mmCIF file of C-alpha atoms in Angstrom:
data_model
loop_
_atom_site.group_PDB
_atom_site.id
_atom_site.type_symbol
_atom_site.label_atom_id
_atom_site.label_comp_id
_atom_site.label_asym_id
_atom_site.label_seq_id
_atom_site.Cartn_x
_atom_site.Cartn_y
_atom_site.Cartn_z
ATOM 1 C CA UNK A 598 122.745 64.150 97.710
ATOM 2 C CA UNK A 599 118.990 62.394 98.109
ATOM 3 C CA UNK A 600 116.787 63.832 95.386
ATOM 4 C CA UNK A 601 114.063 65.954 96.719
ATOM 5 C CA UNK A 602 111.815 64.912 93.619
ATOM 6 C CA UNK A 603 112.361 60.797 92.703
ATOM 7 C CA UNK A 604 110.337 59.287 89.613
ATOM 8 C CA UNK A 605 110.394 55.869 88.895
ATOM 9 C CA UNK A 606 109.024 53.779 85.699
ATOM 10 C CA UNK A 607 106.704 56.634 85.325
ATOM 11 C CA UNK A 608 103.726 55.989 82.798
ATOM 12 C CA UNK A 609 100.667 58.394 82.011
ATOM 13 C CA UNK A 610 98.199 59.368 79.349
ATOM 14 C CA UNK A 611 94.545 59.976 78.498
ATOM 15 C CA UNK A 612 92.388 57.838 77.794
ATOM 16 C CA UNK A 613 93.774 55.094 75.884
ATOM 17 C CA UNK A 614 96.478 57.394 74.523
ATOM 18 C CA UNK A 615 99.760 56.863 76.816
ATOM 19 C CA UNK A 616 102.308 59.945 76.752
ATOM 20 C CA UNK A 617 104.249 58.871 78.840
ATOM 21 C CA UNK A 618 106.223 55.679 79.153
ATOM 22 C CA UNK A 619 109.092 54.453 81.670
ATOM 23 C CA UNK A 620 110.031 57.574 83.347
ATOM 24 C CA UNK A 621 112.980 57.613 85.809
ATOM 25 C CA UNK A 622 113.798 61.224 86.922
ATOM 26 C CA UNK A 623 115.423 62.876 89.774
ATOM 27 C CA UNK A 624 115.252 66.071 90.915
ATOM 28 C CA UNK A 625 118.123 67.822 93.193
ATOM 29 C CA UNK A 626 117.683 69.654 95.599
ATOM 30 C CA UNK A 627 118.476 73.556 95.488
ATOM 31 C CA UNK A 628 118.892 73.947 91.589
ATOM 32 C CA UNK A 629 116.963 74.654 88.349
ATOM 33 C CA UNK A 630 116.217 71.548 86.218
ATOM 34 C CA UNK A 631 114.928 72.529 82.374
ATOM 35 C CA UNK A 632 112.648 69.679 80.825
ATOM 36 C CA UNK A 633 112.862 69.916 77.220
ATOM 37 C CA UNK A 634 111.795 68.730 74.159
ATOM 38 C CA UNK A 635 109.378 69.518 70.907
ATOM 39 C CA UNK A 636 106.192 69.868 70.818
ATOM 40 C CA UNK A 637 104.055 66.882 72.257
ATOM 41 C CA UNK A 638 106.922 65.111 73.449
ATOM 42 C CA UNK A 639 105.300 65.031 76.719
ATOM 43 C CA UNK A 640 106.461 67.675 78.827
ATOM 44 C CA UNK A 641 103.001 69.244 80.321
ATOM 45 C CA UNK A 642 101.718 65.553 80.794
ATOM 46 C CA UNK A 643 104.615 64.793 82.732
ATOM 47 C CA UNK A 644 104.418 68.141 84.969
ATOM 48 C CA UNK A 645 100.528 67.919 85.148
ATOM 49 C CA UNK A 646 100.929 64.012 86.856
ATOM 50 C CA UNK A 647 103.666 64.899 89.365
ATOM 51 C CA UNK A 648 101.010 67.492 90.621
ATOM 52 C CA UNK A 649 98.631 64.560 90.373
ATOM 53 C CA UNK A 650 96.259 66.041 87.787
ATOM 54 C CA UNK A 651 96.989 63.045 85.602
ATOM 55 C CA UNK A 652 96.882 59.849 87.198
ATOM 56 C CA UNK A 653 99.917 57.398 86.657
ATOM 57 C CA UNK A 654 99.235 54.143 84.992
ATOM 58 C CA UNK A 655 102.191 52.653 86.483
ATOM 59 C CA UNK A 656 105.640 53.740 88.814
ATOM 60 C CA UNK A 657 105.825 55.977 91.671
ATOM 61 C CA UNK A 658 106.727 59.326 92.761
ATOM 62 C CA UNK A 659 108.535 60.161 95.500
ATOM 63 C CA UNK A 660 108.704 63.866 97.226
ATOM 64 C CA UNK A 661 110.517 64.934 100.134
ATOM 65 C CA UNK A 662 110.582 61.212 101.026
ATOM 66 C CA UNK A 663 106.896 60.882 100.896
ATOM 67 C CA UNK A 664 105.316 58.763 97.959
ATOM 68 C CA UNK A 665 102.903 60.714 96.220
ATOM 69 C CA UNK A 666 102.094 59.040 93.501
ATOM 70 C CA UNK A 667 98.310 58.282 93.927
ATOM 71 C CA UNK A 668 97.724 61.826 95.854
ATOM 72 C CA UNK A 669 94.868 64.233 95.588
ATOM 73 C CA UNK A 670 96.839 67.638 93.771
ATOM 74 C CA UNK A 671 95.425 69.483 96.989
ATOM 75 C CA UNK A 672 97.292 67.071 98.821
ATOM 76 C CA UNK A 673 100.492 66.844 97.156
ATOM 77 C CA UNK A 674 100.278 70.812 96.909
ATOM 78 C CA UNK A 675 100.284 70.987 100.926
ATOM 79 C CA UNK A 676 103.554 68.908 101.057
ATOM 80 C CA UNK A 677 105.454 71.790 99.093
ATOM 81 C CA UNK A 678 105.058 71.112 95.578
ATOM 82 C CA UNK A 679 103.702 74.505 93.904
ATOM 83 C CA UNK A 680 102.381 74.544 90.138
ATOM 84 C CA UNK A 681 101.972 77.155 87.776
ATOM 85 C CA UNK A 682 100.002 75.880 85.004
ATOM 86 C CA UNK A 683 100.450 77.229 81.481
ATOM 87 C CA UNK A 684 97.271 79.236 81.623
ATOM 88 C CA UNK A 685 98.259 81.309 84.393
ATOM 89 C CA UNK A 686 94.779 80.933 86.345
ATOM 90 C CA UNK A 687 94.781 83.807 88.158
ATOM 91 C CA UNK A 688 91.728 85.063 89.878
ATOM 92 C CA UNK A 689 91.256 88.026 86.979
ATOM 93 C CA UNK A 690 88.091 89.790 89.755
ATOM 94 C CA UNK A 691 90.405 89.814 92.518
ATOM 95 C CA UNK A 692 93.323 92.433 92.857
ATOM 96 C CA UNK A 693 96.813 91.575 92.754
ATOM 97 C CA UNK A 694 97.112 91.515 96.723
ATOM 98 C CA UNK A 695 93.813 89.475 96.941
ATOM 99 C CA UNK A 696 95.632 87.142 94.595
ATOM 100 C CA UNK A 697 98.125 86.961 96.256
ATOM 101 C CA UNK A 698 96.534 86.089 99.999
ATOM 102 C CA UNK A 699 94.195 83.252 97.964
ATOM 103 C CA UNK A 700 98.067 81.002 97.901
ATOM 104 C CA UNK A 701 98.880 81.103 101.390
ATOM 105 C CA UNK A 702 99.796 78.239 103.569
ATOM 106 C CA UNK A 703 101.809 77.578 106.296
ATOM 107 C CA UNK A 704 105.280 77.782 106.446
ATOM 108 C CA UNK A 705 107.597 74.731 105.959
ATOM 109 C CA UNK A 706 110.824 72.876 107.188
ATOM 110 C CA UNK A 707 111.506 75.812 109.986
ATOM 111 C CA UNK A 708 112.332 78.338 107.071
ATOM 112 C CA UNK A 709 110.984 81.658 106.387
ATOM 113 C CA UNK A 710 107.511 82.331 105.458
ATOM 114 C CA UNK A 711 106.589 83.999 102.193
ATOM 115 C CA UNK A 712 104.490 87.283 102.858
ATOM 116 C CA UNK A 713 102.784 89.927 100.674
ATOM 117 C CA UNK A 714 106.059 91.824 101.617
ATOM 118 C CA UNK A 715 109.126 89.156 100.245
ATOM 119 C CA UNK A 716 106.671 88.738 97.301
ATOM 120 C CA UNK A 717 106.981 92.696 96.748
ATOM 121 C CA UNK A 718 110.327 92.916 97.028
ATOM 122 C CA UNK A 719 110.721 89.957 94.923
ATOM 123 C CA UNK A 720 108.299 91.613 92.210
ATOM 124 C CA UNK A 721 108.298 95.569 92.505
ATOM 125 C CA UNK A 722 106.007 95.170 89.396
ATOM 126 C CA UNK A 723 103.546 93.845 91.228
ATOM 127 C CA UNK A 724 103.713 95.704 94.633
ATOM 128 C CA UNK A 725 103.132 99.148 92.341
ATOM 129 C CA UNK A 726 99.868 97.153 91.152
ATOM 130 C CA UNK A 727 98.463 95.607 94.477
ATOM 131 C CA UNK A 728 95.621 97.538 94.822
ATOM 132 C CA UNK A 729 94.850 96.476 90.655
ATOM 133 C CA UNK A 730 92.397 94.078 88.969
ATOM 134 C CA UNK A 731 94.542 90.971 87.760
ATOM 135 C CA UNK A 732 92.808 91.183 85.034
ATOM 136 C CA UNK A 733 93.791 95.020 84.244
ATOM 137 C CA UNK A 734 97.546 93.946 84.564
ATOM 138 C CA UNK A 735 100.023 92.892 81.587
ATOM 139 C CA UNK A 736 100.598 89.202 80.366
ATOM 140 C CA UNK A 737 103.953 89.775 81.873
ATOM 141 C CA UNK A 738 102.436 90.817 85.119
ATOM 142 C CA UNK A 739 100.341 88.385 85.206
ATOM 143 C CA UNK A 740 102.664 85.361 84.681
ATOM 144 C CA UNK A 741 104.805 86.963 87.841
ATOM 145 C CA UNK A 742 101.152 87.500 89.519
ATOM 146 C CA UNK A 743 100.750 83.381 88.854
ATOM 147 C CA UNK A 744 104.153 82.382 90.896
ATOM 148 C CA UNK A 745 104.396 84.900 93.352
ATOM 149 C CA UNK A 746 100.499 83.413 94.621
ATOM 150 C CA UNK A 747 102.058 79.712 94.292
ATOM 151 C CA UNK A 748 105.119 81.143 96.124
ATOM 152 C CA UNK A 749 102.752 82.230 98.635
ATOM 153 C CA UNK A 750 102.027 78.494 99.585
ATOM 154 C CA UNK A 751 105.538 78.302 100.678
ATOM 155 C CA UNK A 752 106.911 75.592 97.918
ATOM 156 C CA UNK A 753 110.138 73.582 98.692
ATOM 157 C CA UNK A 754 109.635 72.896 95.063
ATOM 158 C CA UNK A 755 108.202 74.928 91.925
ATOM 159 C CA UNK A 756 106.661 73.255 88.916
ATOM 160 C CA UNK A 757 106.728 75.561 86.042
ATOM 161 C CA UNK A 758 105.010 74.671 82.683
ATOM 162 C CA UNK A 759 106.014 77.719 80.307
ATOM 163 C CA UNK A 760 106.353 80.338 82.070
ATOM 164 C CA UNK A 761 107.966 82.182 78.963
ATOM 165 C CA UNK A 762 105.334 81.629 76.899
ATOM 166 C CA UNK A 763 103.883 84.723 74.978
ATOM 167 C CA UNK A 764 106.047 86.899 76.795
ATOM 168 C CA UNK A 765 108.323 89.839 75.393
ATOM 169 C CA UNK A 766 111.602 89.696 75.534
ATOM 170 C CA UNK A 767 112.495 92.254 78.261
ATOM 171 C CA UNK A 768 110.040 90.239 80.592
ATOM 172 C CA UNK A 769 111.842 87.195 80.281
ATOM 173 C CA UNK A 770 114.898 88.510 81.029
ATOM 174 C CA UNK A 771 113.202 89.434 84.244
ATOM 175 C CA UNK A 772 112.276 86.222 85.194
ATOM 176 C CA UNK A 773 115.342 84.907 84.385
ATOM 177 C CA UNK A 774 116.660 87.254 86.805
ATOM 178 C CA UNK A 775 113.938 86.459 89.424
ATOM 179 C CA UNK A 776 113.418 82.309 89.074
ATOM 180 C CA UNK A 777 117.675 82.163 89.441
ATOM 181 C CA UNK A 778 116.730 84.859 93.567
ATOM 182 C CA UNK A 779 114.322 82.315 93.729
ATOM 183 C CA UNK A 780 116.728 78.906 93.547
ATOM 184 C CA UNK A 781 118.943 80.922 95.465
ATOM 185 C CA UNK A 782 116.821 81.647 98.669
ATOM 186 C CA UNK A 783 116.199 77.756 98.657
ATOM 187 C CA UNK A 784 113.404 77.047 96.115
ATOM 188 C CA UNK A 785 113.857 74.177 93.644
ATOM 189 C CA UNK A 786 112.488 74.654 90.341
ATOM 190 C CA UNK A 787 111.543 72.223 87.337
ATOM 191 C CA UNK A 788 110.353 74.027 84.087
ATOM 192 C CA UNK A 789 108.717 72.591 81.301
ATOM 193 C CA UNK A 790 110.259 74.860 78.059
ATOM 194 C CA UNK A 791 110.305 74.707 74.328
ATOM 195 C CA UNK A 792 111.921 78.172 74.400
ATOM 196 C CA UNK A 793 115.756 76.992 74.754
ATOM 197 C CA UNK A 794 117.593 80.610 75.310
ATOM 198 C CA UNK A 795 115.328 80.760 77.863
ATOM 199 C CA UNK A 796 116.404 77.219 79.551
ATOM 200 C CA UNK A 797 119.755 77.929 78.862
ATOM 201 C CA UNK A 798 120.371 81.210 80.544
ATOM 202 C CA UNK A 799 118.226 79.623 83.254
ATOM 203 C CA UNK A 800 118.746 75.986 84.305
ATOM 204 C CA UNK A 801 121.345 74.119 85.944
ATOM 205 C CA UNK A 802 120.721 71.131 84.513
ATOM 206 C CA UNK A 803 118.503 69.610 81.951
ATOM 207 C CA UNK A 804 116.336 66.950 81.218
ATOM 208 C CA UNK A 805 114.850 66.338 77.584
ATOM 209 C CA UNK A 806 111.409 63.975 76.337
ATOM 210 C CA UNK A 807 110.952 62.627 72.898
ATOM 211 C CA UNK A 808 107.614 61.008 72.439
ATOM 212 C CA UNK A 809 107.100 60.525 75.718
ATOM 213 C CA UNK A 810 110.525 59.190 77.191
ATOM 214 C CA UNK A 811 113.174 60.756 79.146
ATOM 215 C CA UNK A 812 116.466 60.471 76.466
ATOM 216 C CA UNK A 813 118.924 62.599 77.844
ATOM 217 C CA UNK A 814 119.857 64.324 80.788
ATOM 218 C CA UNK A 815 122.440 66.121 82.221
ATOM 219 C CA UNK A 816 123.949 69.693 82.853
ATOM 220 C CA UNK A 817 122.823 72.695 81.013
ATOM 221 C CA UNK A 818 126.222 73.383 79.700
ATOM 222 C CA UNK A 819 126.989 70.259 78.236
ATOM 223 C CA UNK A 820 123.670 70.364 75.943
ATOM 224 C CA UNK A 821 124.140 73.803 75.030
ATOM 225 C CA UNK A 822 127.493 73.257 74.255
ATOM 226 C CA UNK A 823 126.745 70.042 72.290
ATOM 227 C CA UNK A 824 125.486 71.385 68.552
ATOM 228 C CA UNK A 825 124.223 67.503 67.106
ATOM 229 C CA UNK A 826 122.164 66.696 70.286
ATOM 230 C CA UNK A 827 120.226 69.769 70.358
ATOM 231 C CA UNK A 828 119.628 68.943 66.227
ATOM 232 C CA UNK A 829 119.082 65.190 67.136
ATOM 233 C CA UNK A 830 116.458 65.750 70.429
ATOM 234 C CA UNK A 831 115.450 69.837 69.918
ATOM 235 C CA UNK A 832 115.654 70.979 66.675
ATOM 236 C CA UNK A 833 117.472 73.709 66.999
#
């Protein structure tokens, strides 16, 4: 299977701190990738320069067959890579519908469109709140608010940089439930996580950082079922 997301001897930092060194990464198509690791290892840097927010200092990046690696982020956004930042973002004097409509593009690869409608019925939080400030909503709301308006710009994949972040528990169980509709109607998604239940009842496979470089990957279940590598790499 071609990867729909290719990284090669990836290297990135700021200033003349690098965070990243010598990272090779694929990303399959169709499934839910966790990138893990502690604290500073890395993981926002790397998410931020695949968007191109960060410039690389040296490899290439490779989506959907197209090299992106020295793109605009307005750019690379228009070929189908959507990013939800940490901060969430959202337009807090707009309502939740006027949100929403700020995201949209054109639809891709001769699939469906995502409307104010599939986002609705996607997030029936956020269809009773359309008519609401964003800024009058819950955190919770809000972080759904942030992807449904990147889902709105019709992503083949979703860049997610802790999405879990803050939340209570009964909201993440939600968007468990809702990121695994979302892989399934044909979305890829990469999140950036500290919070490992999350990953784990999440992701399909799994990537991890430490101190800037990619040390393990592979599927979900064999970390989580692997007790010295999550002590070695995670911590926990």
């Amino acid at each position: 299977m071609t990867a729909l997301l290719q990284v090669r001897g990836l290297a990135a930092g700021y200033g003349r701190a690098e965070i990243l060194t010598e990272i090779d990464l694929a990303i399959e198509p169709g499934a839910i990738t966790a990138l893990l690791g502690r604290n500073g290892a890395g993981k926002s840097t790397l998410i931020k320069t695949l968007i191109g927010l960060v410039r690389p200092r040296a490899g290439a990046i490779n989506f959907a067959g197209q090299d992106i690696t020295n793109l605009p982020p307005w750019r690379i956004a228009r070929l189908g890579l959507g990013y939800v930042p940490e901060e969430r973002r959202i337009f807090t004097d707009l309502t939740v519908a006027e949100n929403l409509m700020v995201g949209v593009q054109p639809a891709r690869d001769g699939r469906p469109a995502w409307t104010s409608a599939r986002i609705f019925a996607l997030f029936p939080n956020l269809a009773e709140r359309a008519q609401a400030s964003a800024r009058q909503i819950s955190g919770g709301e809000q972080q759904m608010l942030a992807i449904a308006r990147t889902l709105m710009g019709n992503p083949s994949l979703l860049l997610l940089d802790e999405p879990s972040e803050g939340l209570a528990p009964v909201i993440v169980a939600e968007m468990i439930i809702m990121l695994r509709r979302l892989r399934d109607s044909g979305v890829t998604i990469l999140v950036a996580e500290q919070n490992l239940g999350f990953a784990a009842a999440l992701a399909d496979h799994a990537v991890i950082l430490e101190t800037g470089r990619l040390v393990w990957t592979g599927a979900m279940a064999g970390l989580t079922a692997d007790q010295a590598l999550r002590t070695r790499y995670l911590g926990v």
